[in-house]
Short mmCIF file of C-alpha atoms and ligand atoms in Angstrom, two decimals:
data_model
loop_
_atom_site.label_atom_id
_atom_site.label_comp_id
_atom_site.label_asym_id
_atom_site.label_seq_id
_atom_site.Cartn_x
_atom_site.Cartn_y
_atom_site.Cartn_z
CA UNK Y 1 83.22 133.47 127.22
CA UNK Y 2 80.96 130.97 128.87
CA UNK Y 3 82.94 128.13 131.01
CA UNK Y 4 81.84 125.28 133.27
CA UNK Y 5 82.98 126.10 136.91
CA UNK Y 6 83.70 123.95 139.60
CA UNK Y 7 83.35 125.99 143.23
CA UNK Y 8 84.10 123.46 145.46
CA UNK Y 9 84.06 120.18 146.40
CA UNK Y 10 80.91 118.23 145.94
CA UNK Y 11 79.45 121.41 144.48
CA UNK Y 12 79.10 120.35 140.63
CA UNK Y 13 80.08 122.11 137.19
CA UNK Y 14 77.86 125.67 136.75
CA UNK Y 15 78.51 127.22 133.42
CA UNK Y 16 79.32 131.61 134.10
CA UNK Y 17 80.65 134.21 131.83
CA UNK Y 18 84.38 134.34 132.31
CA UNK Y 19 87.33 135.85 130.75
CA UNK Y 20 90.20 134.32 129.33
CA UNK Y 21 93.83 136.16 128.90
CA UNK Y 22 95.30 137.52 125.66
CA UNK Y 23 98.00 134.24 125.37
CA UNK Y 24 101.72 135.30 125.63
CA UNK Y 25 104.71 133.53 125.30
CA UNK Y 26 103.99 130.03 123.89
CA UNK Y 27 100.47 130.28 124.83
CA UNK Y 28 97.71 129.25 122.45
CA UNK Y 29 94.40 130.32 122.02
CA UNK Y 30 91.72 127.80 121.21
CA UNK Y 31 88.21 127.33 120.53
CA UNK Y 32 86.96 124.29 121.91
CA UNK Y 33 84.67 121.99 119.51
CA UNK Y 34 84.63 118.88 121.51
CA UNK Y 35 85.33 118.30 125.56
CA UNK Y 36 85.09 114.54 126.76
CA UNK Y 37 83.73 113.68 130.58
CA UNK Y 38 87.04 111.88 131.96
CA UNK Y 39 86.46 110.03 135.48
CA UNK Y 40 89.42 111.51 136.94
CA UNK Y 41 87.46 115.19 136.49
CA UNK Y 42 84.86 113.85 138.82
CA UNK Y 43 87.25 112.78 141.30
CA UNK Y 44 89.12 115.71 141.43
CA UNK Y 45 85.53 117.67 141.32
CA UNK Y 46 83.80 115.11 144.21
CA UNK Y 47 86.73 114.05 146.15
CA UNK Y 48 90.72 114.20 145.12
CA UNK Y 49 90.02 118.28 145.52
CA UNK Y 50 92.87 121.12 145.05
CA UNK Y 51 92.61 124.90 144.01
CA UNK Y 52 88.87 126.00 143.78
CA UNK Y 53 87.16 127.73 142.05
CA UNK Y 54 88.44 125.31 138.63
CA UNK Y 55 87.49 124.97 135.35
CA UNK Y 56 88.34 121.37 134.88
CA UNK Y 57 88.10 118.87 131.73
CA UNK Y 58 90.91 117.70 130.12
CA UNK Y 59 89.86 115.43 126.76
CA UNK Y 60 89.81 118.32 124.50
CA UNK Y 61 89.36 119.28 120.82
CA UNK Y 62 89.56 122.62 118.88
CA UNK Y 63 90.68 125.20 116.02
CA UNK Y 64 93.92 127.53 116.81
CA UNK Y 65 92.58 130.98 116.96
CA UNK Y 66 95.53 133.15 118.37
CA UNK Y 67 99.26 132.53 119.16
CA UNK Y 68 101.34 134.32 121.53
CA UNK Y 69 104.83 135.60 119.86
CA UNK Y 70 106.88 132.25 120.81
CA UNK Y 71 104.48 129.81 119.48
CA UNK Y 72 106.61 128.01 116.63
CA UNK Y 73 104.48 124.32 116.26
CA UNK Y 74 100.92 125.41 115.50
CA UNK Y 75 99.26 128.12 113.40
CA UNK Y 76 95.46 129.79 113.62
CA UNK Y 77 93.41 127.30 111.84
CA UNK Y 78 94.84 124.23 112.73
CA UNK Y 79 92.71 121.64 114.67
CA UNK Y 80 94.19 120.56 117.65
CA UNK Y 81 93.73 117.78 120.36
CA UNK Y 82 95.04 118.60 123.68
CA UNK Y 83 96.74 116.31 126.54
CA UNK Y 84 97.36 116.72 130.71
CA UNK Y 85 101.01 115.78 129.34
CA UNK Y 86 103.01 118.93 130.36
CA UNK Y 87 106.47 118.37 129.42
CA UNK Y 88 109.73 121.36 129.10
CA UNK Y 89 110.68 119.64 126.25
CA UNK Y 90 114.66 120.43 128.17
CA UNK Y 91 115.02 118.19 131.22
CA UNK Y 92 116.77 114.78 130.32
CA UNK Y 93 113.65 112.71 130.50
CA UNK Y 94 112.10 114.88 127.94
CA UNK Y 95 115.72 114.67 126.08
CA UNK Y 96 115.56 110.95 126.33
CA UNK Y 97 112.18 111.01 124.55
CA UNK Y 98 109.96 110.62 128.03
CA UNK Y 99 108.39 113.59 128.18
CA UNK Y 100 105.21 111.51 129.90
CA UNK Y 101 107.95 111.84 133.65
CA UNK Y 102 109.36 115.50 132.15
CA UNK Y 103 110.62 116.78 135.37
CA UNK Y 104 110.08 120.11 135.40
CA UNK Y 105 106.05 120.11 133.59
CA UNK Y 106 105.73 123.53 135.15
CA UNK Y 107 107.45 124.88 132.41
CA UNK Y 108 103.92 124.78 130.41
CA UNK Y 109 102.26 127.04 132.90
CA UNK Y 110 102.51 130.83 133.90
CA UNK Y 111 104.79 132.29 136.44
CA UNK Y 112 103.60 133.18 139.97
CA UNK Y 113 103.63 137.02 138.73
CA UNK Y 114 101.95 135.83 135.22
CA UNK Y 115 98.65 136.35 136.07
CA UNK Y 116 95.83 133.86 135.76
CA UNK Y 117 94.49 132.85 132.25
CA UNK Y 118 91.21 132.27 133.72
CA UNK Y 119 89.51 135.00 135.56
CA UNK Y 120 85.97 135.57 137.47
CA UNK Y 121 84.19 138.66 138.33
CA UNK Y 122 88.08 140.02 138.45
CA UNK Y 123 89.31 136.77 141.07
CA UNK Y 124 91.62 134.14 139.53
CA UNK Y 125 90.15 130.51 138.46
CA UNK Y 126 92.37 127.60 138.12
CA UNK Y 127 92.88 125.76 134.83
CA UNK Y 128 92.60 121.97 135.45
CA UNK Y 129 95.69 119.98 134.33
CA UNK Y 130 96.48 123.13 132.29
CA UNK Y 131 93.65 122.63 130.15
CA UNK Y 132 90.79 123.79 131.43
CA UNK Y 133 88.43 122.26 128.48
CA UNK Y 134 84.98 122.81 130.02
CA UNK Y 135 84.66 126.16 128.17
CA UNK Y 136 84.26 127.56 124.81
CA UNK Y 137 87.55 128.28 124.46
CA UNK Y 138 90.94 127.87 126.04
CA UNK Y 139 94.83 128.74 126.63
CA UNK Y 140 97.31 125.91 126.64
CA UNK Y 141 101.42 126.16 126.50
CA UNK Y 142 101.99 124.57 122.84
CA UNK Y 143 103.89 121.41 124.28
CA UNK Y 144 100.39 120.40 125.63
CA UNK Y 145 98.47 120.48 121.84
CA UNK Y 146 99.28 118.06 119.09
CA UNK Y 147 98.03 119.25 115.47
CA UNK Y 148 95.18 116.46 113.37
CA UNK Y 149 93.75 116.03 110.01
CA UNK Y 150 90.80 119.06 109.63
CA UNK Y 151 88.72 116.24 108.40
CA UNK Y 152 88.89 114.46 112.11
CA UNK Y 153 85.69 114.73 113.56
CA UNK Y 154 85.60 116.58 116.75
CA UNK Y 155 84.37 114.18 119.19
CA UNK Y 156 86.61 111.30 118.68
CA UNK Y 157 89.04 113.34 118.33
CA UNK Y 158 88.98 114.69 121.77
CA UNK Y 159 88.76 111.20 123.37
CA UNK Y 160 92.56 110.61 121.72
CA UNK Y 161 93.82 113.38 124.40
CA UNK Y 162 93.37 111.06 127.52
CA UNK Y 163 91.72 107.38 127.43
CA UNK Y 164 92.99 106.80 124.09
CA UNK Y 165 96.57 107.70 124.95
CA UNK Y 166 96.18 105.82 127.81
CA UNK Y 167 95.16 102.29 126.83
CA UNK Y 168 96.43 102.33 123.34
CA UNK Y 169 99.54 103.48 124.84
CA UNK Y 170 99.41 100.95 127.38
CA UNK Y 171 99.98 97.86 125.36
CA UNK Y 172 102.17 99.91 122.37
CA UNK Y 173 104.64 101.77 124.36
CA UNK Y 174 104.79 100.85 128.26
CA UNK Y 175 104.55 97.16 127.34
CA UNK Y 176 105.66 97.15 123.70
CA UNK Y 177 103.40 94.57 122.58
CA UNK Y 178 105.15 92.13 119.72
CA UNK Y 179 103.10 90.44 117.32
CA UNK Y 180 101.77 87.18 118.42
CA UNK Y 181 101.98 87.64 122.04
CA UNK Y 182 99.01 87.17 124.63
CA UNK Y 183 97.53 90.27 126.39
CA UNK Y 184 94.60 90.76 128.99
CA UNK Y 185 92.75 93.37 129.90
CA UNK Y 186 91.53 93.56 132.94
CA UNK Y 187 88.45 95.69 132.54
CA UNK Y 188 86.41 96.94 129.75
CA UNK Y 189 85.59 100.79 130.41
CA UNK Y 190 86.14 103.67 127.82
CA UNK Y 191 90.02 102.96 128.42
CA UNK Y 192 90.49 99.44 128.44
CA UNK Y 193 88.93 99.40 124.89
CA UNK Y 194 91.39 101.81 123.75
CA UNK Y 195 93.82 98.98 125.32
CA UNK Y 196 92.03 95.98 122.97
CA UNK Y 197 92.61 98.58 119.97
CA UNK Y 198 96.52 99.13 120.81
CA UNK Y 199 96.45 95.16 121.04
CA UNK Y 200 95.16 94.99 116.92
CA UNK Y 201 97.78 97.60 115.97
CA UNK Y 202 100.03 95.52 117.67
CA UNK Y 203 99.24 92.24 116.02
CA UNK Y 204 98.27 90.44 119.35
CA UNK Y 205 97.47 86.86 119.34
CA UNK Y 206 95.00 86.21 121.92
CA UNK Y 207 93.17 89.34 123.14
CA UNK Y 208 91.56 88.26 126.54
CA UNK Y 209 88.98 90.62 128.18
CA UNK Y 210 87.61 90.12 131.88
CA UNK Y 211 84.68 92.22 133.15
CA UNK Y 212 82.07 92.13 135.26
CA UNK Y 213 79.25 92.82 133.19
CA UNK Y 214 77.78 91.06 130.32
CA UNK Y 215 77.30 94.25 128.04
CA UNK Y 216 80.58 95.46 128.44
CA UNK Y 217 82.37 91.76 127.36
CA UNK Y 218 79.69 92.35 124.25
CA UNK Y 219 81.24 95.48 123.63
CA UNK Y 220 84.57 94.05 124.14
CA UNK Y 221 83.60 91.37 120.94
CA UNK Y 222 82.92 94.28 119.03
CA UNK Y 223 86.32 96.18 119.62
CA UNK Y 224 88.27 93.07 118.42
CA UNK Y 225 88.82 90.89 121.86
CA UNK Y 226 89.34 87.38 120.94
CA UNK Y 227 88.38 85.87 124.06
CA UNK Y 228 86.05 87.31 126.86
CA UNK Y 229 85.47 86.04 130.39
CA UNK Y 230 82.74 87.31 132.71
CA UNK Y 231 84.79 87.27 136.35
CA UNK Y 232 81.40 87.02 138.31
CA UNK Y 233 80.76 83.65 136.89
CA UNK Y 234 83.87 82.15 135.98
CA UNK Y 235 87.69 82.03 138.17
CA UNK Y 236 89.37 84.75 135.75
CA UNK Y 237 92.76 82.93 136.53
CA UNK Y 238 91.97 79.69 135.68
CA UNK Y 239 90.41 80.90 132.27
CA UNK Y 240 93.33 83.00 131.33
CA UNK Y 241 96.00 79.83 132.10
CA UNK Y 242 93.34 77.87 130.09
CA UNK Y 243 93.12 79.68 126.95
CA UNK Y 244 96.46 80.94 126.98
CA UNK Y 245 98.16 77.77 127.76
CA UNK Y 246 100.25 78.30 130.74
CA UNK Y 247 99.55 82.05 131.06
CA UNK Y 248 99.70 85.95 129.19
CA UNK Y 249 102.82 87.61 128.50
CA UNK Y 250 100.80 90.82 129.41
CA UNK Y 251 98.16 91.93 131.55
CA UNK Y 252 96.82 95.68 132.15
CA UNK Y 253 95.02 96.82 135.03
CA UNK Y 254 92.51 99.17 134.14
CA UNK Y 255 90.49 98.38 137.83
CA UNK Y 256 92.76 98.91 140.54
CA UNK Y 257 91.00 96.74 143.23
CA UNK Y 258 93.66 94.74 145.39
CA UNK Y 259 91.55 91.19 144.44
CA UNK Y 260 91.51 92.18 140.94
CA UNK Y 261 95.04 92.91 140.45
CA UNK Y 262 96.46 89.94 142.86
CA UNK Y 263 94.57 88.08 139.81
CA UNK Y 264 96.22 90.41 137.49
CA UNK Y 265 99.71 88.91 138.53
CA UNK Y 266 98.47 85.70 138.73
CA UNK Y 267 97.49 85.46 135.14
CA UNK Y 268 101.01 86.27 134.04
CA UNK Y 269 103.45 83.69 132.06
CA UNK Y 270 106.89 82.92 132.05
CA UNK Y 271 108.46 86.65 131.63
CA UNK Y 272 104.82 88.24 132.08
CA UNK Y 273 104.74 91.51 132.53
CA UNK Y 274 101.38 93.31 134.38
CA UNK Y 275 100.50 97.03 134.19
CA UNK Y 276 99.26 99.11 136.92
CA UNK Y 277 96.73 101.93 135.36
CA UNK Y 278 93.22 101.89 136.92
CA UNK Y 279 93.01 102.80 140.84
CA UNK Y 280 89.94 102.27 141.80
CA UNK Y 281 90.60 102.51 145.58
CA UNK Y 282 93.02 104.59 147.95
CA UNK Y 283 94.52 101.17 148.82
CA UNK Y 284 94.92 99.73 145.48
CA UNK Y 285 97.92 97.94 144.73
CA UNK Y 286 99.66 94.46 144.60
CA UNK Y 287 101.94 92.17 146.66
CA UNK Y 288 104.14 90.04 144.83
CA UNK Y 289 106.27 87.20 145.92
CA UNK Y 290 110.41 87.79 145.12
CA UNK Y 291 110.29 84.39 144.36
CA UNK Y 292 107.78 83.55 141.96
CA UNK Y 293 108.63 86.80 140.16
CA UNK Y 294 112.15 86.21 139.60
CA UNK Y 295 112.01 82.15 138.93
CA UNK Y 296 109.51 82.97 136.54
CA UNK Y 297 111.03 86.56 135.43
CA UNK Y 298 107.91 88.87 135.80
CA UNK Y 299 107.42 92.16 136.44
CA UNK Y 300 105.25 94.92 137.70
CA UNK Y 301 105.02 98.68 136.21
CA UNK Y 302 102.80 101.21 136.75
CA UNK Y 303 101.40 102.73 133.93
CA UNK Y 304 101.33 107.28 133.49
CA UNK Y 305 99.51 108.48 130.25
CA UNK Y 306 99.86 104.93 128.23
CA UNK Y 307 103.85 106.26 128.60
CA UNK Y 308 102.65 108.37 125.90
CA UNK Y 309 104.82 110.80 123.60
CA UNK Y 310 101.78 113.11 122.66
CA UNK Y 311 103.19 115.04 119.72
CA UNK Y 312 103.69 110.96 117.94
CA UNK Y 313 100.90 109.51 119.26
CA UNK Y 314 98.07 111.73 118.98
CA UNK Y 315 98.34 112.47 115.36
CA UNK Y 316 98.99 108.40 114.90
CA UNK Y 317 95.52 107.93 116.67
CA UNK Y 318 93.96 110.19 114.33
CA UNK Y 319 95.65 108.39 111.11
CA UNK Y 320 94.34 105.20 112.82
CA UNK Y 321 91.14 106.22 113.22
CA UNK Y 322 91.06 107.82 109.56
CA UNK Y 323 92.20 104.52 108.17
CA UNK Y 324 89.73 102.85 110.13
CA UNK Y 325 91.88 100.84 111.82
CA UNK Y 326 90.70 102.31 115.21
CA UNK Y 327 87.44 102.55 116.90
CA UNK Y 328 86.42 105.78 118.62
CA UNK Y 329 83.13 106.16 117.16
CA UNK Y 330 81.57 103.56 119.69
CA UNK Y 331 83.41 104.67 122.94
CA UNK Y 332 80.99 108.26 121.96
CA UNK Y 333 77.44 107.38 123.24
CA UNK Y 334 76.62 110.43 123.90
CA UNK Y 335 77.03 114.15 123.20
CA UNK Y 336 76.12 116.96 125.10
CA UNK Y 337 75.80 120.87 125.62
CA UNK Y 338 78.12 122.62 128.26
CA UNK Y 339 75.75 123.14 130.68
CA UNK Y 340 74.64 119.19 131.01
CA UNK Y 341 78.27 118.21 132.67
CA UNK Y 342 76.82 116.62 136.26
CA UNK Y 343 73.64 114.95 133.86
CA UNK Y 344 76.57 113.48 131.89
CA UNK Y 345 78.48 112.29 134.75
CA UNK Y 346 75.24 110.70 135.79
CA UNK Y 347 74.63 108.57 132.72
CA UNK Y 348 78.50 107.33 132.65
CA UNK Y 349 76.63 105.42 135.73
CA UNK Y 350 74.16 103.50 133.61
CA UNK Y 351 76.48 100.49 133.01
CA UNK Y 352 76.36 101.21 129.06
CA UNK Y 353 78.08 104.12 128.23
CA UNK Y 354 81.24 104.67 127.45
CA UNK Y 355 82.08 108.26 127.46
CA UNK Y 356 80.40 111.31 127.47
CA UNK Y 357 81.65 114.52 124.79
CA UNK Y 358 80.75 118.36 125.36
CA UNK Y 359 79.65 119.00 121.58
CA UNK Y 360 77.18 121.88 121.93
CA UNK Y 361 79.47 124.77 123.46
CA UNK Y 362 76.71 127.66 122.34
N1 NAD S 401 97.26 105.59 134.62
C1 NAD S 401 96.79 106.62 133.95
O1 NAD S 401 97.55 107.47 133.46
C2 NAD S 401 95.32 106.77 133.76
C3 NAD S 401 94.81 107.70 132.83
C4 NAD S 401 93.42 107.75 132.62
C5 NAD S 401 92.58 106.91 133.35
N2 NAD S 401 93.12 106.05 134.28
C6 NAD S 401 92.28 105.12 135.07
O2 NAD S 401 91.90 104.02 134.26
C7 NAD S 401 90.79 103.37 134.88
C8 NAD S 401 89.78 102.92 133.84
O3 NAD S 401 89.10 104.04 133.32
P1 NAD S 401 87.74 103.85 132.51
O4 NAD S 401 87.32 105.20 132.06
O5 NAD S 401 87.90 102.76 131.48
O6 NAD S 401 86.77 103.34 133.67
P2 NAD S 401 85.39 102.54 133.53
O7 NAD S 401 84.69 102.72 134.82
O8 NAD S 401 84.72 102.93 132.25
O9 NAD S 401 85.85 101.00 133.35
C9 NAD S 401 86.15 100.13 134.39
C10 NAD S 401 85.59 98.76 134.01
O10 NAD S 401 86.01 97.81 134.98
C11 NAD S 401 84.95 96.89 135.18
N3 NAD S 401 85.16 96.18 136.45
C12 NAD S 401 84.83 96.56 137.69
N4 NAD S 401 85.18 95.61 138.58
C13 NAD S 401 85.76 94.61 137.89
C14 NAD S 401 86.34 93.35 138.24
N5 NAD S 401 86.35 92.91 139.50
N6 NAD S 401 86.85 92.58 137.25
C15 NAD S 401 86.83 93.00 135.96
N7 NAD S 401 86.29 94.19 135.56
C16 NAD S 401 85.75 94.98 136.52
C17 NAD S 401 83.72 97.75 135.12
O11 NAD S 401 82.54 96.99 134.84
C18 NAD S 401 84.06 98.69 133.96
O12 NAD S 401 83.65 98.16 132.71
C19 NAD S 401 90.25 104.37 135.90
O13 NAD S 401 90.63 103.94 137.21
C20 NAD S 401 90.95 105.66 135.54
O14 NAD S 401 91.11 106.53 136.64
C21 NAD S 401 94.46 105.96 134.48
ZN1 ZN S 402 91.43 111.54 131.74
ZN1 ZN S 403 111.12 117.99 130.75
#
């Protein structure tokens, strides 16, 4: 089968014919029919690094074609949307329903003396995240796949795996957003939308939106923010205390840029909480004072995988989306063929687009 390949660091994503293992265990074979172009695959491709060669993407969408002999939650056929999420499913965060910390996640992946499910000319390649979406078809431990409607279209679909789950879950499950409350989001990228969509579904009262750039804040309108304040013009702070009158029970991160997110906590309310997700710098971070944050009772939490259970929420997505109570056809601007990956990472650069999907995997 053909998969995209990443050599090294800096050196790109070059599709070659590879083979993929017969799955075993609670392995699962899939073909993929959608692959999205998540930021943190670039990183990891242009400067986070680890095992090379890789076959990375991890936003990924496909039909069951083959079960190994353990496989008891999915059957050949079934359409599937895949998640980084690798959980035992046995350790007592996974028993207390957090499988997002699961503290054993190797579980999901083979044995030192399993062999590699990804090999080239005879050497072993490394699946990214246990994924390894970048390909025409995969293996992935059955924990890491939850089952959608066959009439889900493939390329939203795959987008649920990772920015979806992570904003959406952002304001529905770390934060636990009540009807009526005030949230802001602090940028307005292909996740922090997902983050204004979790804010509907949650009944939100004031949806606030801060960005740097005009288009996105348009974009922002679109998704269902009720307010939206361009940060280059206007002090985001003083807006946010403005139209929320005093100041927003939540605020989400979705920069990471120590200014940005010493706004962040600024912006809060009595009881405010403000969620660390986007890290946009080595250094990124906050300082808070002891003082104002317990007079005024605030806190700080970072922010894994929208503290997402993916076996609930990726199917909930999907019924969202169905419904059409969620927007993922306008985070797609743009499908591609396998072999376009670094042209794709290119255009994410353009200011407009959202997110990127592999749909031609011919
Ligand atoms: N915590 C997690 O589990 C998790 C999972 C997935 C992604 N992420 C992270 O989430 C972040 C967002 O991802 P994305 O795909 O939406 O990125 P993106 O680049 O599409 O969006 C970032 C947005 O922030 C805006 N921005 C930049 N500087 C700003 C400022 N000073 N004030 C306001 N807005 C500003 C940009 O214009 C852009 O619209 C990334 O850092 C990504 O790595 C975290
Ligand atoms: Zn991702
Ligand atoms: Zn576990």
């Amino acid at each position: 089968m053909k998969a995209s390949v990443t050599k090294g660091l800096g050196q790109g994503f070059v599709v070659e014919e590879v083979d993929l293992a017969a799955p075993v265990g609670h392995e699962v074979r899939v073909e993929v029919k959608a692959s999205g172009l998540c930021h943190s695959d670039l990183s990891v491709a242009t400067f986070i690094g680890g095992e090379f060669p890789v076959v990375l993407g991890h936003e990924v969408a496909g039909v069951v074609t083959e079960i190994g002999p353990q496989v008891t939650q999915v059957k050949v056929g079934d359409h599937v949307v895949g998640s980084l999420i690798q959980y035992c499913g046995a350790c007592v965060n996974c028993l207390s329903g957090r499988t997002y910390i699961c503290s054993n996640p190797e579980a999901t992946l083979r044995g030192a003396d399993g062999g590699s499910r990804i090999s080239w000319n005879g050497a072993p390649v490394a699946q990214g995240m246990g994924l390894g979406g970048f390909a025409q078809e995969t293996l992935v431990h059955e924990n890491q796949l939850a089952v959608v409607p066959s009439e889900m279209p493939w390329a939203p679909a795959a987008l649920i795996g990772c920015g979806v789950l992570t904003g959406a879950g952002a304001v529905l499950n770390s934060a636990n957003v009540q009807q009526g409350e005030t949230v802001v989001v602090i940028g307005a990228g292909g996740v922090g939308m997902n983050a204004v969509s979790g804010a509907r579904l949650a009944g939100a009262g004031q949806i606030i939106v801060t960005d740097i750039e005009d288009a996105k804040l348009d974009r922002a309108k679109a998704f269902g923010a009720t307010h939206v304040v361009n940060s280059r013009g206007t002090d985001p702070v003083e807006a946010v205390r403005e139209i929320t009158g005093g100041g927003a029970d939540h605020v989400f991160d979705f920069v990471g840029a120590r200014p940005v997110t010493a706004q962040g906590f600024q912006m809060l309310g009595r009881g405010g909480g403000l969620y660390l997700i986007g890290v946009g710098a080595m250094d990124a971070g906050v300082e808070v004072s002891a003082l104002v944050a317990l007079s005024s009772s605030q806190k700080v939490q970072g922010v894994y995988m929208g503290s997402s259970n993916l076996k609930r929420d990726i199917p909930y997505y999907a019924s969202m989306y169905l419904q059409g109570r969620m927007n993922l056809d306008d985070l797609v601007s743009r499908e591609i063929a396998l072999g376009e990956i670094d042209a794709g990472y290119e255009s994410l650069k353009d200011g407009k687009t959202a997110r990127v999907v592999i749909t031609d995997l011919s």
